[in-house]
């Protein structure tokens, strides 16, 4: 599994064939142009600001960024489920190290 800082398995992303994972592209996926930011906040905060590998290393997981930063095509229910799923993966990945 190639884990993004936010808990998404990069290899399951629809864009992985054209990307190389969030760490390889330093949190700058192509779709950020639609959001007027240079670096994904879910990459920038743990990696650039806190020096962590993933949000799973942060005591604030899940933080406000998780709830605010979302795929606009997701329903509220799907967004909350996505957060729950990613938090679970991140916590499990911390136990595996």
N, CA, C and O atoms as a MOPAC input file, in Angstrom:
PM7 MOZYME 1SCF
protein

 N      0.84700 1    -1.17900 1     0.00000 1
 C      0.00000 1     0.00000 1     0.00000 1
 C      0.89300 1     1.24300 1     0.00000 1
 O      1.85000 1     1.33600 1     0.76800 1
 N      0.56600 1     2.17900 1    -0.86300 1
 C      1.26000 1     3.45700 1    -0.92000 1
 C      0.33700 1     4.48000 1    -0.26400 1
 O     -0.61200 1     4.96300 1    -0.88100 1
 N      0.62800 1     4.79900 1     0.98500 1
 C     -0.26700 1     5.59800 1     1.80200 1
 C      0.02400 1     7.09100 1     1.69300 1
 O      1.14100 1     7.54500 1     1.94300 1
 N     -1.01100 1     7.84400 1     1.31300 1
 C     -0.91700 1     9.31100 1     1.30400 1
 C     -0.98900 1     9.79200 1     2.74900 1
 O     -1.49200 1     9.06200 1     3.60200 1
 N     -0.50900 1    10.98300 1     3.05100 1
 C     -0.56400 1    11.49400 1     4.41500 1
 C     -1.96300 1    11.50500 1     5.01700 1
 O     -2.11200 1    11.40000 1     6.23500 1
 N     -2.99100 1    11.63100 1     4.17700 1
 C     -4.37200 1    11.70100 1     4.66300 1
 C     -5.01900 1    10.33700 1     4.83400 1
 O     -6.16500 1    10.25500 1     5.27700 1
 N     -4.31300 1     9.26600 1     4.49400 1
 C     -4.85200 1     7.92700 1     4.69200 1
 C     -5.42600 1     7.27900 1     3.45400 1
 O     -5.91000 1     6.14900 1     3.52300 1
 N     -5.38800 1     7.96100 1     2.32400 1
 C     -5.84700 1     7.35600 1     1.07600 1
 C     -4.73800 1     6.44400 1     0.55100 1
 O     -3.56000 1     6.80000 1     0.58100 1
 N     -5.13200 1     5.26600 1     0.07000 1
 C     -4.18500 1     4.37000 1    -0.58400 1
 C     -4.00500 1     4.90100 1    -2.00400 1
 O     -4.89700 1     4.75400 1    -2.83900 1
 N     -2.86400 1     5.51100 1    -2.27800 1
 C     -2.62400 1     6.13400 1    -3.57800 1
 C     -2.85000 1     5.16200 1    -4.73600 1
 O     -3.31300 1     5.56400 1    -5.80300 1
 N     -2.52700 1     3.90000 1    -4.52800 1
 C     -2.64600 1     2.91200 1    -5.59600 1
 C     -4.09300 1     2.64800 1    -5.99300 1
 O     -4.33800 1     2.10100 1    -7.06800 1
 N     -5.06000 1     3.02400 1    -5.15400 1
 C     -6.46800 1     2.83600 1    -5.48700 1
 C     -7.08700 1     4.09400 1    -6.08400 1
 O     -8.25100 1     4.08500 1    -6.48700 1
 N     -6.31700 1     5.17200 1    -6.14400 1
 C     -6.80000 1     6.43800 1    -6.69700 1
 C     -6.95700 1     6.30700 1    -8.21000 1
 O     -6.11900 1     5.70300 1    -8.87900 1
 N     -8.02700 1     6.87200 1    -8.73700 1
 C     -8.27500 1     6.83100 1   -10.18000 1
 C     -7.17100 1     7.49700 1   -10.98800 1
 O     -7.00700 1     7.19900 1   -12.17100 1
 N     -6.41500 1     8.38900 1   -10.36900 1
 C     -5.38900 1     9.14900 1   -11.08400 1
 C     -3.97600 1     8.61400 1   -10.86100 1
 O     -3.01100 1     9.20500 1   -11.34600 1
 N     -3.84100 1     7.50500 1   -10.13500 1
 C     -2.51500 1     7.00000 1    -9.78900 1
 C     -1.66300 1     6.68700 1   -11.01800 1
 O     -0.44500 1     6.86000 1   -10.98400 1
 N     -2.28500 1     6.23200 1   -12.09200 1
 C     -1.50100 1     5.90400 1   -13.29300 1
 C     -0.81100 1     7.14300 1   -13.88100 1
 O      0.20000 1     7.02100 1   -14.57300 1
 N     -1.36000 1     8.33800 1   -13.60200 1
 C     -0.78100 1     9.58100 1   -14.09500 1
 C     -0.06200 1    10.36900 1   -13.00000 1
 O      0.45200 1    11.45800 1   -13.25200 1
 N     -0.02800 1     9.83100 1   -11.81800 1
 C      0.56300 1    10.48600 1   -10.65200 1
 C      1.67400 1     9.55800 1   -10.16200 1
 O      2.08400 1     8.68800 1   -10.93000 1
 N      2.15600 1     9.67600 1    -9.01500 1
 C      3.08700 1     8.69500 1    -8.45100 1
 C      2.87400 1     8.60700 1    -6.95900 1
 O      3.68100 1     8.02600 1    -6.23300 1
 N      1.79100 1     9.18300 1    -6.51400 1
 C      1.50100 1     9.22300 1    -5.09100 1
 C      1.81800 1    10.59200 1    -4.52200 1
 O      2.67100 1    11.31100 1    -5.04300 1
 N      1.14000 1    10.93900 1    -3.47100 1
 C      1.25800 1    12.28000 1    -2.88600 1
 C      2.68300 1    12.62300 1    -2.43800 1
 O      3.13000 1    13.75800 1    -2.60100 1
 N      3.38300 1    11.65100 1    -1.88100 1
 C      4.75400 1    11.95300 1    -1.44100 1
 C      5.64900 1    12.24900 1    -2.64300 1
 O      6.49200 1    13.14400 1    -2.58200 1
 N      5.47300 1    11.50900 1    -3.72700 1
 C      6.31600 1    11.71000 1    -4.91200 1
 C      6.06400 1    13.06500 1    -5.57000 1
 O      6.98500 1    13.67500 1    -6.11500 1
 N      4.81800 1    13.53600 1    -5.51900 1
 C      4.50400 1    14.82200 1    -6.15100 1
 C      4.42300 1    15.95800 1    -5.12100 1
 O      3.97300 1    17.06100 1    -5.42900 1
 N      4.86100 1    15.66700 1    -3.91500 1
 C      4.93800 1    16.64400 1    -2.82600 1
 C      3.60800 1    17.34900 1    -2.56300 1
 O      3.55600 1    18.55400 1    -2.31800 1
 N      2.52800 1    16.55000 1    -2.62200 1
 C      1.20700 1    17.08000 1    -2.27600 1
 C      0.63600 1    18.06500 1    -3.26200 1
 O     -0.18000 1    18.91200 1    -2.89800 1
 N      1.06000 1    17.96400 1    -4.52300 1
 C      0.59800 1    18.91700 1    -5.53800 1
 C     -0.12200 1    18.21600 1    -6.68600 1
 O      0.35300 1    18.25400 1    -7.82100 1
 N     -1.26600 1    17.57300 1    -6.40900 1
 C     -1.99900 1    16.92300 1    -7.49400 1
 C     -2.58600 1    17.96400 1    -8.45300 1
 O     -2.81600 1    19.11500 1    -8.08200 1
 N     -2.81800 1    17.53600 1    -9.67600 1
 C     -3.28500 1    18.44300 1   -10.72900 1
 C     -4.58200 1    19.16800 1   -10.38000 1
 O     -4.78000 1    20.30400 1   -10.81300 1
 N     -5.45700 1    18.55000 1    -9.62100 1
 C     -6.77500 1    19.14000 1    -9.37700 1
 C     -6.74400 1    20.33700 1    -8.41900 1
 O     -7.76100 1    21.00800 1    -8.24400 1
 N     -5.61000 1    20.60600 1    -7.80800 1
 C     -5.53800 1    21.75200 1    -6.89700 1
 C     -5.78100 1    23.08100 1    -7.59900 1
 O     -6.17900 1    24.05700 1    -6.96500 1
 N     -5.54500 1    23.12000 1    -8.89500 1
 C     -5.79700 1    24.35000 1    -9.63900 1
 C     -7.24800 1    24.80200 1    -9.50000 1
 O     -7.54200 1    25.99200 1    -9.60500 1
 N     -8.15100 1    23.85600 1    -9.26600 1
 C     -9.56500 1    24.19000 1    -9.09100 1
 C     -9.86200 1    24.77900 1    -7.71300 1
 O    -10.93600 1    25.34100 1    -7.49800 1
 N     -8.91800 1    24.65500 1    -6.78100 1
 C     -9.13500 1    25.09800 1    -5.39800 1
 C     -8.25700 1    26.28400 1    -4.99800 1
 O     -8.31000 1    26.74500 1    -3.85700 1
 N     -7.46100 1    26.76900 1    -5.92900 1
 C     -6.61000 1    27.93600 1    -5.69400 1
 C     -5.63400 1    27.76400 1    -4.52800 1
 O     -5.40400 1    28.69500 1    -3.75600 1
 N     -5.06600 1    26.56700 1    -4.41100 1
 C     -4.00400 1    26.30700 1    -3.44000 1
 C     -2.85900 1    25.61100 1    -4.17900 1
 O     -3.08000 1    24.93600 1    -5.18400 1
 N     -1.65100 1    25.77800 1    -3.67800 1
 C     -0.49200 1    25.15500 1    -4.32300 1
 C     -0.22900 1    23.74500 1    -3.82600 1
 O      0.19000 1    22.87800 1    -4.59300 1
 N     -0.47900 1    23.51300 1    -2.52600 1
 C     -0.21300 1    22.20900 1    -1.91500 1
 C     -1.46100 1    21.76800 1    -1.16700 1
 O     -2.09200 1    22.56800 1    -0.47500 1
 N     -1.81400 1    20.50900 1    -1.30200 1
 C     -2.98100 1    19.97700 1    -0.60200 1
 C     -2.80600 1    20.18300 1     0.90400 1
 O     -1.76900 1    19.81000 1     1.45400 1
 N     -3.78800 1    20.76200 1     1.57400 1
 C     -3.67800 1    20.98300 1     3.01900 1
 C     -3.46900 1    19.70300 1     3.81900 1
 O     -2.84800 1    19.72600 1     4.88100 1
 N     -3.99000 1    18.57800 1     3.30600 1
 C     -3.82300 1    17.30700 1     4.00600 1
 C     -2.43800 1    16.70000 1     3.78000 1
 O     -2.10500 1    15.67800 1     4.38100 1
 N     -1.65400 1    17.30300 1     2.94600 1
 C     -0.23700 1    16.97100 1     2.78500 1
 C      0.60100 1    18.03400 1     3.49100 1
 O      1.51900 1    17.71500 1     4.24700 1
 N      0.28100 1    19.27900 1     3.23900 1
 C      1.06100 1    20.39900 1     3.75000 1
 C      1.16000 1    20.39300 1     5.27700 1
 O      2.24600 1    20.56400 1     5.83000 1
 N      0.04700 1    20.20000 1     5.94400 1
 C      0.04600 1    20.26500 1     7.40700 1
 C      0.95300 1    19.20400 1     8.04300 1
 O      1.87600 1    19.55500 1     8.77800 1
 N      0.70900 1    17.91000 1     7.77400 1
 C      1.57000 1    16.93300 1     8.44800 1
 C      3.01300 1    16.92700 1     7.94900 1
 O      3.94500 1    16.88100 1     8.75200 1
 N      3.20000 1    16.97400 1     6.65300 1
 C      4.53700 1    16.80300 1     6.08000 1
 C      5.36300 1    18.08400 1     6.14700 1
 O      6.45900 1    18.08400 1     6.70800 1
 N      4.85600 1    19.16100 1     5.59000 1
 C      5.63400 1    20.40300 1     5.50900 1
 C      5.65200 1    21.18600 1     6.81900 1
 O      6.68900 1    21.72200 1     7.21100 1
 N      4.51900 1    21.25300 1     7.48800 1
 C      4.45000 1    22.07600 1     8.69100 1
 C      4.88200 1    21.33800 1     9.96200 1
 O      5.50700 1    21.92700 1    10.84300 1
 N      4.54400 1    20.04300 1    10.05100 1
 C      4.82700 1    19.30500 1    11.29200 1
 C      5.95200 1    18.28900 1    11.17200 1
 O      6.36800 1    17.71100 1    12.17600 1
 N      6.45300 1    18.06000 1     9.95900 1
 C      7.54700 1    17.11600 1     9.77100 1
 C      7.16700 1    15.66200 1     9.98400 1
 O      8.01400 1    14.84600 1    10.34900 1
 N      5.90800 1    15.33100 1     9.76000 1
 C      5.42200 1    13.96400 1     9.93300 1
 C      5.30400 1    13.28700 1     8.56600 1
 O      5.33800 1    13.95100 1     7.53000 1
 N      5.16700 1    11.97400 1     8.57700 1
 C      4.96400 1    11.25500 1     7.32700 1
 C      3.47700 1    11.21500 1     6.95600 1
 O      3.12400 1    11.33700 1     5.78300 1
 N      2.61600 1    11.04500 1     7.95300 1
 C      1.17100 1    11.00400 1     7.72400 1
 C      0.43100 1    11.69500 1     8.86700 1
 O      1.00400 1    11.98500 1     9.91700 1
 N     -0.83000 1    11.94500 1     8.64100 1
 C     -1.69800 1    12.51000 1     9.67900 1
 C     -1.86000 1    11.52800 1    10.83800 1
 O     -2.23100 1    11.92900 1    11.94200 1
 N     -1.59100 1    10.26700 1    10.60000 1
 C     -1.70900 1     9.25100 1    11.64400 1
 C     -0.74900 1     9.47900 1    12.79900 1
 O     -0.96300 1     8.94200 1    13.88600 1
 N      0.29000 1    10.25000 1    12.59600 1
 C      1.25500 1    10.56000 1    13.64700 1
 C      0.83900 1    11.77300 1    14.47700 1
 O      1.50600 1    12.11800 1    15.45300 1
 N     -0.25900 1    12.41700 1    14.09200 1
 C     -0.69600 1    13.64700 1    14.74200 1
 C     -1.78000 1    13.36900 1    15.78400 1
 O     -2.71800 1    12.61500 1    15.52800 1
 N     -1.64500 1    13.98000 1    16.95100 1
 C     -2.60900 1    13.80000 1    18.03800 1
 C     -3.96500 1    14.42300 1    17.72100 1
 O     -4.95800 1    14.10000 1    18.37300 1
 N     -4.02200 1    15.31300 1    16.72900 1
 C     -5.27100 1    15.99900 1    16.39000 1
 C     -6.12300 1    15.24800 1    15.36400 1
 O     -7.15800 1    15.76300 1    14.93800 1
 N     -5.72000 1    14.06600 1    14.96500 1
 C     -6.44100 1    13.27200 1    13.95900 1
 C     -7.80500 1    12.83500 1    14.46500 1
 O     -7.88900 1    12.29300 1    15.56700 1
 N     -8.87200 1    13.04400 1    13.71300 1
 C     -9.01600 1    13.86000 1    12.51300 1
 C     -9.24000 1    15.31100 1    12.91000 1
 O    -10.00600 1    15.60800 1    13.82700 1
 N     -8.57700 1    16.18500 1    12.22300 1
 C     -8.64800 1    17.61800 1    12.53600 1
 C     -9.66400 1    18.32500 1    11.63400 1
 O    -10.33400 1    17.70500 1    10.80800 1
 N     -9.74800 1    19.60600 1    11.81700 1
 C    -10.67800 1    20.44100 1    11.04400 1
 C    -10.40500 1    20.34000 1     9.54000 1
 O    -11.33900 1    20.39000 1     8.74000 1
 N     -9.14800 1    20.20000 1     9.15500 1
 C     -8.81500 1    20.10300 1     7.73000 1
 C     -9.51700 1    18.91200 1     7.09400 1
 O     -9.99300 1    19.00800 1     5.96300 1
 N     -9.58900 1    17.79000 1     7.80700 1
 C    -10.26800 1    16.60500 1     7.27800 1
 C    -11.72800 1    16.89900 1     6.96300 1
 O    -12.26100 1    16.44200 1     5.95200 1
 N    -12.35900 1    17.65700 1     7.82800 1
 C    -13.77700 1    17.94000 1     7.64000 1
 C    -14.00800 1    19.02800 1     6.59500 1
 O    -15.01500 1    19.00300 1     5.88800 1
 N    -13.08900 1    19.97800 1     6.49300 1
 C    -13.24000 1    21.08400 1     5.55600 1
 C    -12.79100 1    20.73800 1     4.13800 1
 O    -13.37500 1    21.22700 1     3.17100 1
 N    -11.77500 1    19.91200 1     4.00400 1
 C    -11.17900 1    19.59800 1     2.70600 1
 C    -11.82400 1    18.33300 1     2.18300 1
 O    -11.56700 1    17.23900 1     2.68600 1
 N    -12.65300 1    18.48300 1     1.18400 1
 C    -13.41900 1    17.33000 1     0.70900 1
 C    -13.61700 1    17.35000 1    -0.78900 1
 O    -13.51700 1    18.39000 1    -1.44000 1
 N    -13.89900 1    16.18600 1    -1.31400 1
 C    -14.24600 1    16.03000 1    -2.71600 1
 C    -15.66100 1    16.59500 1    -2.88300 1
 O    -16.60000 1    16.08500 1    -2.27300 1
 N    -15.82200 1    17.62900 1    -3.69300 1
 C    -17.13700 1    18.25000 1    -3.82900 1
 C    -18.20100 1    17.33600 1    -4.41900 1
 O    -19.39300 1    17.62800 1    -4.31300 1
 N    -17.79300 1    16.24300 1    -5.03300 1
 C    -18.77100 1    15.31500 1    -5.60400 1
 C    -19.33600 1    14.35300 1    -4.55700 1
 O    -20.28200 1    13.61900 1    -4.84500 1
 N    -18.77100 1    14.34600 1    -3.35200 1
 C    -19.22700 1    13.43200 1    -2.29000 1
 C    -20.39400 1    14.01700 1    -1.51300 1
 O    -20.46600 1    15.22200 1    -1.27400 1
 N    -21.30000 1    13.13800 1    -1.12600 1
 C    -22.37200 1    13.54900 1    -0.22500 1
 C    -21.77400 1    13.73100 1     1.17100 1
 O    -20.66200 1    13.27600 1     1.44000 1
 N    -22.51000 1    14.39100 1     2.04500 1
 C    -22.04200 1    14.55700 1     3.42600 1
 C    -21.78100 1    13.20100 1     4.07000 1
 O    -20.78000 1    13.01400 1     4.76100 1
 N    -22.68500 1    12.26300 1     3.83700 1
 C    -22.54800 1    10.92100 1     4.41200 1
 C    -21.28800 1    10.21800 1     3.90400 1
 O    -20.54200 1     9.62400 1     4.68300 1
 N    -21.05900 1    10.29000 1     2.59200 1
 C    -19.86600 1     9.66200 1     2.01300 1
 C    -18.58900 1    10.32800 1     2.50400 1
 O    -17.58100 1     9.66100 1     2.73300 1
 N    -18.63600 1    11.64000 1     2.66400 1
 C    -17.46800 1    12.37100 1     3.15800 1
 C    -17.11500 1    11.91800 1     4.58500 1
 O    -15.94800 1    11.66400 1     4.88600 1
 N    -18.11300 1    11.82000 1     5.44500 1
 C    -17.86100 1    11.38700 1     6.82200 1
 C    -17.36900 1     9.94400 1     6.86600 1
 O    -16.50100 1     9.61000 1     7.67200 1
 N    -17.91800 1     9.08500 1     6.00500 1
 C    -17.45400 1     7.69500 1     5.94600 1
 C    -16.00200 1     7.65100 1     5.46800 1
 O    -15.20300 1     6.86400 1     5.97400 1
 N    -15.66800 1     8.48600 1     4.50300 1
 C    -14.30200 1     8.55100 1     3.99800 1
 C    -13.33700 1     8.94300 1     5.12100 1
 O    -12.25500 1     8.37000 1     5.24800 1
 N    -13.73300 1     9.91000 1     5.92200 1
 C    -12.89200 1    10.32400 1     7.05400 1
 C    -12.70900 1     9.16700 1     8.02300 1
 O    -11.58800 1     8.87600 1     8.44000 1
 N    -13.80300 1     8.50500 1     8.38200 1
 C    -13.71900 1     7.35300 1     9.29500 1
 C    -12.79300 1     6.27300 1     8.74500 1
 O    -11.95900 1     5.73300 1     9.47000 1
 N    -12.94500 1     5.96300 1     7.46300 1
 C    -12.11900 1     4.92400 1     6.83700 1
 C    -10.64100 1     5.31300 1     6.83800 1
 O     -9.78100 1     4.48500 1     7.13500 1
 N    -10.34700 1     6.56400 1     6.50700 1
 C     -8.95100 1     7.00700 1     6.44000 1
 C     -8.32000 1     7.07600 1     7.82800 1
 O     -7.15100 1     6.72800 1     7.99700 1
 N     -9.08200 1     7.51900 1     8.81300 1
 C     -8.56300 1     7.55700 1    10.19100 1
 C     -8.23000 1     6.14300 1    10.65000 1
 O     -7.19700 1     5.92200 1    11.28300 1
 N     -9.08800 1     5.19600 1    10.34000 1
 C     -8.83800 1     3.79900 1    10.72200 1
 C     -7.53900 1     3.29600 1    10.07200 1
 O     -6.70500 1     2.68500 1    10.73900 1
 N     -7.37500 1     3.55400 1     8.78300 1
 C     -6.15800 1     3.12500 1     8.06900 1
 C     -4.92500 1     3.78200 1     8.67800 1
 O     -3.90700 1     3.12200 1     8.88700 1
 N     -5.01300 1     5.07700 1     8.96400 1
 C     -3.87300 1     5.79500 1     9.53300 1
 C     -3.50400 1     5.26000 1    10.90900 1
 O     -2.32100 1     5.10000 1    11.21200 1
 N     -4.49400 1     4.98400 1    11.74200 1
 C     -4.21500 1     4.44900 1    13.07300 1
 C     -3.62400 1     3.05700 1    12.99200 1
 O     -2.70500 1     2.72100 1    13.73800 1
 N     -4.15400 1     2.24100 1    12.08200 1
 C     -3.60900 1     0.89300 1    11.89500 1
 C     -2.17500 1     0.95300 1    11.37500 1
 O     -1.34100 1     0.13900 1    11.77100 1
 N     -1.88300 1     1.90100 1    10.49900 1
 C     -0.52800 1     2.00200 1     9.94600 1
 C      0.47600 1     2.41000 1    11.03800 1
 O      1.64400 1     2.02700 1    10.97900 1
 N      0.03000 1     3.16600 1    12.00900 1
 C      0.90600 1     3.55200 1    13.11200 1
 C      1.23500 1     2.34500 1    13.98200 1
 O      2.34300 1     2.24200 1    14.50900 1
 N      0.28500 1     1.44200 1    14.13400 1
 C      0.51800 1     0.23600 1    14.93700 1
 C      1.43600 1    -0.76000 1    14.24800 1
 O      2.06600 1    -1.59200 1    14.90100 1
 N      1.50900 1    -0.67100 1    12.91100 1
 C      2.31500 1    -1.60800 1    12.13700 1
 C      3.78800 1    -1.24000 1    12.11700 1
 O      4.62600 1    -2.05300 1    11.72800 1
 N      4.11300 1    -0.01200 1    12.53700 1
 C      5.51600 1     0.41500 1    12.45700 1
 C      6.29000 1     0.04400 1    13.68700 1
 O      7.48300 1     0.33300 1    13.77700 1

